[in-house]
């Protein structure tokens, strides 16, 4: 069924899978670290670099000058090693920093500084080779190595401009060896990204070694891209940032092959077209990306660098893509998560937060999807203290990564449009098993008045049982405010004024609950606040919360006729959501 997913797994299945993966990984790593494997991986040797592929990701020369001064700022952490210092012989501040360091994320920035930066980059790469060039389980992890291969391939000629012939041969041979090792990553998360990195390395390297790598990588891409990209063009992880990063890689490959007088195969061209359409959809009014399902923040300049190659012009955007729905008026932009999270190995950082929303007003972010991966941090409804999915823990988590498990959610969505309004009816069944409730969310956007009306219902699926036939259920509707948004709760505690820096008038969010609080964001490492609307209803009668987001108007201003129509709609018959079928 489109828009639905059953992610529950039999008890013990994660442990069994982790045991199998750990056993296979131990055997593989023993082989990868052997002298015989290293000897085989070194043949044939490349004849240096044929060209320098273009990395379309924007480089930051200021960050490169920081590295020249001995300061590495990576993954949200900083390490100062001093001018000419060595970051490889000391502990990293944390794992994200270490991964970024070994991915060579600093390399494009250092190359952007010019000859002085390239000389320092050469020194750092040769030092890395001395310590980690033979093999290391962390540094040669496929996720880390794929980015290092890509960054090395794109920096090749600039990096080796001041190198000796022997050093150039060593760097080219190391690149070829790592690329060959990546080709063992046949399927699953990261397989398409690994194949793209190998293809970029193959087209950059000179001689038969490069040609063989390119041919094998293109063959692998033809098989892995359809698994990594949904038919609508979005990445199967449902993360806009992952969609964007794969697009960057394929754009680099396409351009490098053109330099060699080669045409990228149809599978690559088709993937670029689909990913470009998805990035257009996910680009919000401020130029950045939507952040659903744990997707990372990307600046407007970063996104624009990928979209610069998009030649479709002002073609109308899709209204639904990647499991998300998009609604937009002159000043309001709404993205709704209308699909279950990615499952199994595709689910690291995924969030079990169906029907969550992200809202921009006047091109500024006001309400975020979430600040974590649970409902306590999501702009959606939570029943009691329940969760719709859990992270695996213990040994399985150490082996398989932070997967999401038991996110047993079905999602339905229906969309209606008219010249003056867009209306979404959505529902998910995640609370059916524990509480016999369906969460239904209605969103109605008045395109003339810039009013967003919402109604959240908890509808019983069967009569709840409890003492004396009464069983009360608590619930919380949360709105995660973007950092920097200022909020002032009115004395009647039925409305809150939300102001964005630089906007004098602000926006008002009204509601009809009895208990509304403004609380700190649940995560201490993420500044900001959340607006929490709480209530309690008998399970057999369900619950309803109505809310409205609209511009703050001066006293005496009247609502538009369209706004009046919406009030009549919300106050009239309850929303009807077809929970037996789903729409796009």
XYZ file of C-alpha atoms in Angstrom:
584
model
C 0.000 0.000 0.000
C 1.540 3.361 -0.966
C 2.302 5.524 2.027
C 2.275 2.665 4.513
C 4.922 0.575 6.238
C 5.163 -2.272 8.686
C 8.525 -1.970 10.372
C 8.014 -4.275 13.315
C 10.559 -7.098 13.451
C 10.322 -10.480 15.145
C 11.964 -10.592 18.603
C 15.652 -11.387 18.354
C 15.897 -10.641 14.635
C 18.186 -7.639 15.181
C 20.465 -9.717 17.399
C 20.607 -12.530 14.839
C 21.356 -10.077 12.053
C 24.014 -8.359 14.154
C 25.725 -11.681 14.883
C 25.774 -12.553 11.191
C 27.061 -9.112 10.209
C 29.716 -9.102 12.943
C 30.978 -12.519 11.899
C 31.138 -11.553 8.247
C 32.770 -8.244 9.101
C 35.467 -9.914 11.205
C 36.345 -12.297 8.366
C 36.322 -9.470 5.823
C 38.480 -7.171 7.937
C 41.002 -9.952 8.526
C 41.270 -10.390 4.761
C 41.350 -6.639 4.032
C 44.245 -6.163 6.432
C 46.310 -9.005 4.981
C 49.437 -8.549 2.870
C 47.949 -10.676 0.069
C 44.862 -8.471 -0.220
C 47.024 -5.352 -0.217
C 49.233 -6.835 -2.950
C 46.222 -7.716 -5.101
C 44.594 -4.320 -4.519
C 47.704 -2.505 -5.720
C 47.465 -3.939 -9.252
C 47.420 -2.566 -11.840
C 49.110 0.652 -10.770
C 47.739 3.884 -12.278
C 49.890 6.230 -14.348
C 49.186 9.304 -12.238
C 46.256 11.658 -12.708
C 44.551 12.298 -16.032
C 42.376 15.229 -14.929
C 40.910 17.001 -11.935
C 37.155 16.386 -11.493
C 35.196 19.408 -10.407
C 33.745 19.246 -6.905
C 30.604 21.368 -7.131
C 30.326 21.654 -3.365
C 31.386 25.181 -2.329
C 34.794 25.294 -0.655
C 35.594 27.728 2.159
C 39.025 29.323 1.857
C 38.594 30.861 5.331
C 38.294 27.366 6.826
C 41.325 26.381 4.755
C 43.350 29.235 6.221
C 42.308 27.988 9.639
C 43.806 24.591 8.815
C 46.973 26.366 7.647
C 47.094 27.965 11.086
C 46.749 24.520 12.664
C 43.059 24.695 13.644
C 40.701 21.979 12.388
C 36.980 22.754 12.821
C 35.077 19.639 11.771
C 31.823 17.959 12.746
C 30.948 20.672 15.264
C 34.225 20.289 17.200
C 37.645 21.959 17.012
C 41.184 20.653 17.375
C 44.188 22.995 17.515
C 47.483 21.364 16.527
C 49.531 24.480 15.768
C 51.170 25.518 12.511
C 52.629 22.432 10.848
C 51.106 20.229 13.535
C 49.897 16.696 13.023
C 46.216 15.866 13.708
C 46.811 12.147 13.129
C 48.953 11.389 16.203
C 46.539 12.697 18.872
C 43.004 11.886 20.044
C 40.113 13.547 18.238
C 37.530 15.509 20.291
C 34.740 13.085 19.336
C 33.740 10.516 16.746
C 32.045 12.930 14.279
C 35.258 14.990 14.239
C 37.391 11.898 13.672
C 35.172 10.742 10.809
C 35.309 14.155 9.125
C 39.079 14.265 9.605
C 39.620 10.867 7.967
C 37.100 11.655 5.228
C 39.439 14.519 4.290
C 36.564 16.985 4.554
C 39.166 19.700 5.104
C 40.917 18.991 1.783
C 38.708 21.102 -0.572
C 38.973 24.095 1.780
C 42.739 23.807 1.977
C 43.097 23.482 -1.807
C 40.926 26.612 -2.195
C 43.579 28.683 -0.370
C 45.992 28.300 -3.292
C 49.540 26.911 -3.650
C 50.328 27.339 0.043
C 47.214 25.391 0.971
C 47.977 22.676 -1.585
C 51.473 22.248 -0.153
C 50.051 21.827 3.364
C 47.430 19.426 2.034
C 50.194 17.311 0.469
C 52.022 17.161 3.799
C 48.887 16.103 5.669
C 47.965 13.439 3.105
C 51.469 11.955 3.192
C 51.389 11.911 7.010
C 48.010 10.143 6.919
C 49.484 7.620 4.476
C 52.415 6.922 6.793
C 50.132 6.075 9.731
C 46.963 4.692 8.125
C 47.899 3.888 4.536
C 48.342 0.144 5.032
C 44.958 -0.421 6.664
C 42.964 0.591 9.733
C 39.469 -0.577 10.643
C 38.222 2.936 11.469
C 39.971 4.931 8.755
C 39.093 2.308 6.132
C 35.449 2.016 7.106
C 33.523 2.224 3.800
C 31.443 5.238 4.883
C 34.593 7.153 5.769
C 36.654 5.888 2.861
C 34.049 6.728 0.210
C 34.273 10.432 1.022
C 38.068 10.309 1.248
C 38.279 8.681 -2.188
C 35.994 11.342 -3.646
C 37.923 14.227 -2.035
C 41.294 12.826 -3.078
C 40.129 12.279 -6.663
C 38.827 15.853 -6.925
C 42.056 17.301 -5.495
C 44.543 15.073 -7.362
C 46.467 17.406 -9.722
C 46.340 20.384 -7.331
C 47.495 18.195 -4.455
C 50.441 16.743 -6.353
C 51.547 19.943 -8.137
C 54.536 20.253 -5.775
C 55.002 16.538 -5.142
C 57.865 14.450 -6.422
C 57.211 11.793 -9.051
C 57.456 9.125 -6.363
C 54.975 10.918 -4.077
C 52.535 11.421 -6.959
C 52.753 7.731 -7.820
C 52.153 6.806 -4.166
C 49.063 9.016 -3.846
C 47.594 7.778 -7.143
C 48.246 4.152 -6.147
C 46.672 4.704 -2.716
C 43.609 6.223 -4.361
C 43.260 3.275 -6.740
C 43.688 0.751 -3.921
C 41.048 2.390 -1.732
C 38.672 2.664 -4.693
C 39.055 -1.057 -5.438
C 38.363 -1.840 -1.799
C 35.152 0.205 -1.962
C 33.830 -1.914 -4.822
C 33.183 -4.752 -2.380
C 30.289 -2.669 -1.006
C 27.710 -4.149 -3.357
C 24.313 -3.228 -1.931
C 22.608 -1.468 0.953
C 23.011 2.039 2.377
C 25.953 3.903 0.914
C 26.510 1.467 -1.966
C 25.494 3.993 -4.621
C 27.576 6.722 -2.978
C 30.591 4.373 -2.834
C 30.185 3.434 -6.498
C 29.955 7.114 -7.458
C 33.172 7.878 -5.545
C 34.950 4.989 -7.283
C 33.725 6.207 -10.667
C 35.056 9.705 -9.973
C 38.405 8.184 -8.978
C 38.413 6.012 -12.104
C 37.854 8.915 -14.459
C 40.511 10.987 -12.638
C 43.263 8.342 -12.800
C 45.366 7.813 -15.909
C 45.920 4.531 -17.712
C 44.277 1.083 -17.694
C 43.893 1.160 -13.912
C 41.572 4.149 -14.118
C 39.650 2.729 -17.063
C 38.967 -0.556 -15.266
C 37.835 1.238 -12.121
C 35.484 3.455 -14.110
C 33.947 0.541 -16.014
C 33.343 -1.488 -12.867
C 31.955 1.505 -10.968
C 29.533 2.434 -13.763
C 28.283 -1.137 -13.858
C 27.787 -1.022 -10.087
C 25.982 2.327 -10.296
C 23.501 0.904 -12.792
C 22.468 -1.635 -10.120
C 22.664 0.481 -6.957
C 21.121 3.787 -8.056
C 17.603 2.323 -8.509
C 17.850 0.915 -4.970
C 18.986 4.237 -3.493
C 16.590 6.559 -5.328
C 12.811 6.408 -5.167
C 10.827 6.570 -8.435
C 9.994 10.214 -7.648
C 13.704 11.132 -7.398
C 14.160 11.397 -3.625
C 16.681 9.284 -1.730
C 15.132 6.254 -0.035
C 16.311 7.538 3.357
C 13.789 10.380 2.840
C 16.473 12.897 3.884
C 16.754 15.971 1.707
C 20.422 16.416 2.644
C 21.286 12.866 1.524
C 19.435 13.485 -1.741
C 21.514 16.639 -2.264
C 24.861 14.970 -1.496
C 24.283 12.146 -3.984
C 23.321 14.732 -6.604
C 26.625 16.549 -6.033
C 28.566 13.291 -6.538
C 26.800 12.428 -9.786
C 27.199 15.973 -11.128
C 30.936 15.679 -10.526
C 31.034 12.318 -12.313
C 29.041 13.648 -15.278
C 31.331 16.660 -15.687
C 34.531 14.593 -15.321
C 33.395 12.101 -17.951
C 32.622 15.003 -20.294
C 36.218 16.204 -19.789
C 37.363 12.798 -21.012
C 35.006 12.938 -24.005
C 32.725 10.300 -22.487
C 28.974 10.371 -21.966
C 27.591 9.357 -18.590
C 25.363 6.270 -18.895
C 21.584 6.583 -18.953
C 21.246 5.380 -15.341
C 23.411 8.275 -14.134
C 21.606 10.866 -16.255
C 18.230 9.584 -15.100
C 19.372 9.722 -11.470
C 20.622 13.303 -11.881
C 17.263 14.376 -13.320
C 15.318 12.724 -10.484
C 17.587 14.003 -7.717
C 17.497 17.527 -9.195
C 13.688 17.485 -9.114
C 13.762 16.299 -5.502
C 16.216 19.019 -4.458
C 13.960 21.619 -6.106
C 11.043 20.279 -4.051
C 13.001 20.241 -0.782
C 14.446 23.754 -1.218
C 12.517 26.085 1.066
C 11.824 29.803 0.828
C 15.047 30.700 2.659
C 17.141 28.734 0.149
C 17.970 25.939 2.608
C 16.608 22.406 2.698
C 13.723 20.832 4.550
C 15.024 18.855 7.537
C 12.608 15.946 7.816
C 13.684 12.473 8.960
C 16.924 13.651 10.542
C 18.191 15.409 7.423
C 21.081 17.776 8.064
C 21.006 21.542 7.672
C 22.447 22.906 4.431
C 22.996 26.593 3.750
C 21.325 28.437 0.897
C 24.694 28.903 -0.850
C 25.440 25.189 -0.572
C 22.074 24.219 -2.058
C 22.370 26.849 -4.798
C 25.666 25.318 -5.940
C 23.871 22.092 -6.858
C 20.856 23.847 -8.346
C 23.060 26.002 -10.590
C 23.180 23.082 -13.054
C 19.400 22.641 -13.002
C 18.099 23.849 -16.363
C 14.343 23.441 -15.885
C 13.831 27.120 -15.056
C 10.581 28.094 -13.387
C 8.704 24.870 -13.998
C 5.998 24.404 -11.301
C 7.040 22.367 -8.290
C 5.494 19.050 -7.378
C 3.034 19.203 -4.483
C 4.093 15.794 -3.120
C 7.476 14.060 -3.310
C 9.597 11.760 -1.166
C 6.726 11.056 1.221
C 6.238 14.764 1.983
C 3.435 17.181 1.119
C 4.119 20.821 0.315
C 1.668 23.731 0.790
C 2.492 27.348 0.013
C 0.810 30.744 0.028
C 2.384 34.164 -0.446
C 3.952 34.287 3.032
C 3.469 30.785 4.439
C 5.230 27.583 3.464
C 4.350 24.230 5.023
C 6.030 20.841 4.580
C 4.237 17.846 6.103
C 5.779 14.418 6.702
C 3.118 12.141 5.212
C 4.903 8.789 5.062
C 6.529 6.299 7.467
C 10.259 6.511 8.217
C 12.776 4.526 6.225
C 13.182 0.985 7.493
C 16.023 -1.326 8.471
C 19.508 -0.356 7.323
C 18.183 2.825 5.702
C 16.891 4.148 9.029
C 19.919 5.603 10.895
C 18.856 9.066 12.111
C 15.303 8.438 10.845
C 12.486 9.725 13.035
C 9.239 7.944 13.906
C 7.290 11.223 13.857
C 4.519 10.852 11.260
C 2.441 13.910 10.338
C 5.095 16.297 11.727
C 5.270 19.698 10.019
C 7.814 22.372 9.194
C 6.572 25.956 8.700
C 8.258 29.038 7.234
C 6.769 32.520 7.402
C 7.964 35.314 5.158
C 10.927 33.192 4.104
C 12.042 32.531 7.698
C 11.869 29.267 9.639
C 9.289 29.315 12.400
C 8.301 25.716 13.260
C 10.650 22.784 12.769
C 9.910 19.130 12.066
C 11.842 17.982 15.123
C 14.978 18.508 17.178
C 15.571 14.788 17.835
C 14.224 11.454 16.681
C 11.274 10.943 19.055
C 7.842 12.500 19.504
C 9.015 14.493 22.533
C 11.005 16.566 20.046
C 8.575 16.600 17.103
C 5.909 18.980 15.804
C 3.249 16.321 16.061
C 1.030 14.590 18.654
C 2.216 12.180 21.347
C -0.184 9.959 23.280
C 0.732 9.405 26.953
C 4.508 8.968 26.988
C 4.474 6.489 24.131
C 6.817 6.164 21.203
C 6.187 4.983 17.682
C 9.632 3.451 17.277
C 12.768 2.662 19.237
C 16.459 2.705 18.551
C 18.086 -0.677 18.797
C 20.565 -0.839 21.670
C 23.428 -2.932 22.969
C 25.397 -5.268 20.738
C 23.057 -4.935 17.701
C 23.419 -1.135 17.806
C 27.209 -1.339 17.984
C 27.276 -3.592 14.928
C 24.370 -2.322 12.829
C 24.358 1.322 13.847
C 21.526 3.400 15.382
C 18.652 1.779 13.500
C 15.031 2.500 14.108
C 12.986 -0.585 15.019
C 9.307 -1.384 15.633
C 8.097 1.837 13.996
C 4.807 0.165 13.104
C 3.020 2.996 11.307
C 0.589 3.189 8.439
C 0.016 6.614 6.947
C -2.801 7.857 4.714
C -3.045 11.229 3.041
C -5.602 12.946 0.836
C -5.035 16.320 -0.799
C -7.558 18.752 -2.192
C -6.832 22.024 -3.974
C -8.910 24.978 -5.099
C -7.917 28.398 -6.490
C -7.850 29.876 -2.976
C -6.864 27.030 -0.660
C -5.019 23.765 -0.148
C -6.387 21.116 2.200
C -4.608 18.029 3.548
C -6.269 15.184 5.449
C -3.689 12.834 6.957
C -3.827 9.936 9.411
C -1.481 7.394 10.941
C -2.160 4.179 12.870
C 0.874 4.160 15.153
C -1.250 4.416 18.313
C -3.670 1.654 17.335
C -1.887 -1.206 19.068
C -1.201 0.480 22.415
C -4.131 2.893 22.703
C -6.639 1.925 19.979
C -6.415 5.439 18.577
C -5.784 6.913 15.146
C -4.098 10.319 14.878
C -5.806 12.408 12.206
C -4.403 15.778 11.192
C -6.192 18.258 8.963
C -4.245 21.218 7.545
C -6.036 23.966 5.643
C -4.033 26.795 4.093
C -5.896 29.908 2.953
C -3.836 31.233 0.053
C -5.429 34.703 0.231
C -5.247 35.320 3.982
C -1.978 33.470 4.712
C -3.839 31.548 7.421
C -2.944 27.989 8.364
C -5.721 26.127 10.190
C -4.981 22.833 11.894
C -7.107 20.227 13.574
C -5.609 17.215 15.327
C -7.928 14.360 16.317
C -7.350 11.177 18.272
C -10.109 8.890 17.017
C -10.899 5.547 18.735
C -10.647 2.421 16.601
C -12.569 0.341 19.193
C -14.145 0.987 22.574
C -11.374 1.285 25.159
C -11.615 -0.842 28.265
C -10.852 0.445 31.741
C -12.186 0.754 35.310
C -15.946 1.403 35.175
C -15.694 1.711 31.418
C -13.558 4.848 31.735
C -10.017 5.047 30.515
C -8.412 8.471 30.295
C -5.521 9.121 27.927
C -3.197 12.101 28.092
C -1.810 13.654 24.944
C 0.519 16.472 23.932
C 0.619 18.479 20.718
C 4.011 20.116 20.255
C 5.381 22.817 17.977
C 9.182 22.901 17.870
C 10.209 26.542 17.419
C 13.212 27.348 15.295
C 16.164 28.688 17.328
C 15.927 32.472 17.474
C 12.130 32.609 17.406
C 10.813 34.673 20.332
C 7.536 33.550 21.906
C 5.179 35.399 24.260
C 2.186 33.545 25.728
C -0.979 35.616 26.166
C -2.632 35.964 29.597
C -5.576 33.803 28.557
C -3.079 31.071 27.595
C -5.024 30.469 24.406
C -2.590 32.188 22.044
C 1.104 32.886 21.667
C 2.849 35.631 19.729
C 5.783 34.337 17.689
C 8.381 36.773 16.389
C 11.268 36.163 14.051
C 14.378 38.386 14.221
C 13.896 41.346 11.906
C 10.096 40.988 11.745
C 8.193 43.548 13.816
C 4.609 42.316 13.539
C 4.991 38.598 14.200
C 2.561 35.708 13.952
C -0.098 34.452 16.351
C -0.796 30.789 17.050
C -4.241 30.346 18.662
C -5.677 27.107 20.047
C -8.604 25.754 22.037
C -6.864 23.628 24.691
C -6.874 24.425 28.422
C -3.197 23.752 29.118
C -0.481 25.435 27.049
C 3.167 25.818 28.058
C 6.323 27.204 26.565
C 9.210 24.874 27.414
C 12.917 24.632 26.596
C 13.813 22.412 23.673
C 14.277 18.827 24.916
C 17.861 18.613 23.671
C 20.397 20.588 25.698
C 22.734 20.764 22.694
C 20.081 22.496 20.566
C 18.914 25.927 21.732
C 15.305 26.920 21.314
C 11.833 26.380 22.722
C 8.794 24.253 22.108
C 5.145 25.143 22.461
C 3.259 22.286 24.149
C -0.539 21.921 24.151
C -1.675 19.249 26.617
C -4.967 17.565 27.260
C -6.663 14.440 28.582
C -9.697 12.684 27.180
C -11.529 9.405 27.565
C -10.119 6.944 25.058
C -13.580 5.933 23.857
C -14.450 9.525 22.975
C -11.091 10.558 21.571
C -9.844 14.132 21.546
C -9.702 17.160 19.288
C -7.353 20.180 19.244
C -7.925 23.083 16.880
C -5.273 25.689 16.180
C -4.633 28.531 13.801
C -1.435 30.295 12.673
C -1.959 33.723 11.131
C -0.224 37.106 10.862
C -0.575 39.329 13.915
C -2.957 42.076 12.807
C -3.368 45.559 14.286
C -6.392 46.096 16.531
C -9.599 46.494 14.564
C -8.367 44.603 11.504
C -10.870 42.183 10.050
C -10.296 38.729 8.665
C -10.674 38.139 4.953
C -13.725 36.320 3.558
C -11.476 33.329 2.903
C -10.484 33.250 6.582
C -14.148 33.298 7.568
C -14.815 30.345 5.317
C -12.035 28.408 7.034
C -13.500 29.169 10.459
C -16.828 27.810 9.275
C -15.073 24.709 7.939
C -13.131 23.948 11.125
C -16.100 24.592 13.403
C -18.413 22.455 11.275
C -18.373 18.745 10.656
C -15.373 16.785 12.006
C -12.710 15.859 9.456
C -13.275 12.645 7.610
C -10.089 10.775 6.721
C -10.343 7.573 4.724
C -8.260 5.183 6.805
C -8.711 2.263 4.437
C -7.054 3.773 1.379
C -4.227 6.178 0.705
C -3.471 8.870 -1.787
C -0.387 10.658 -3.012
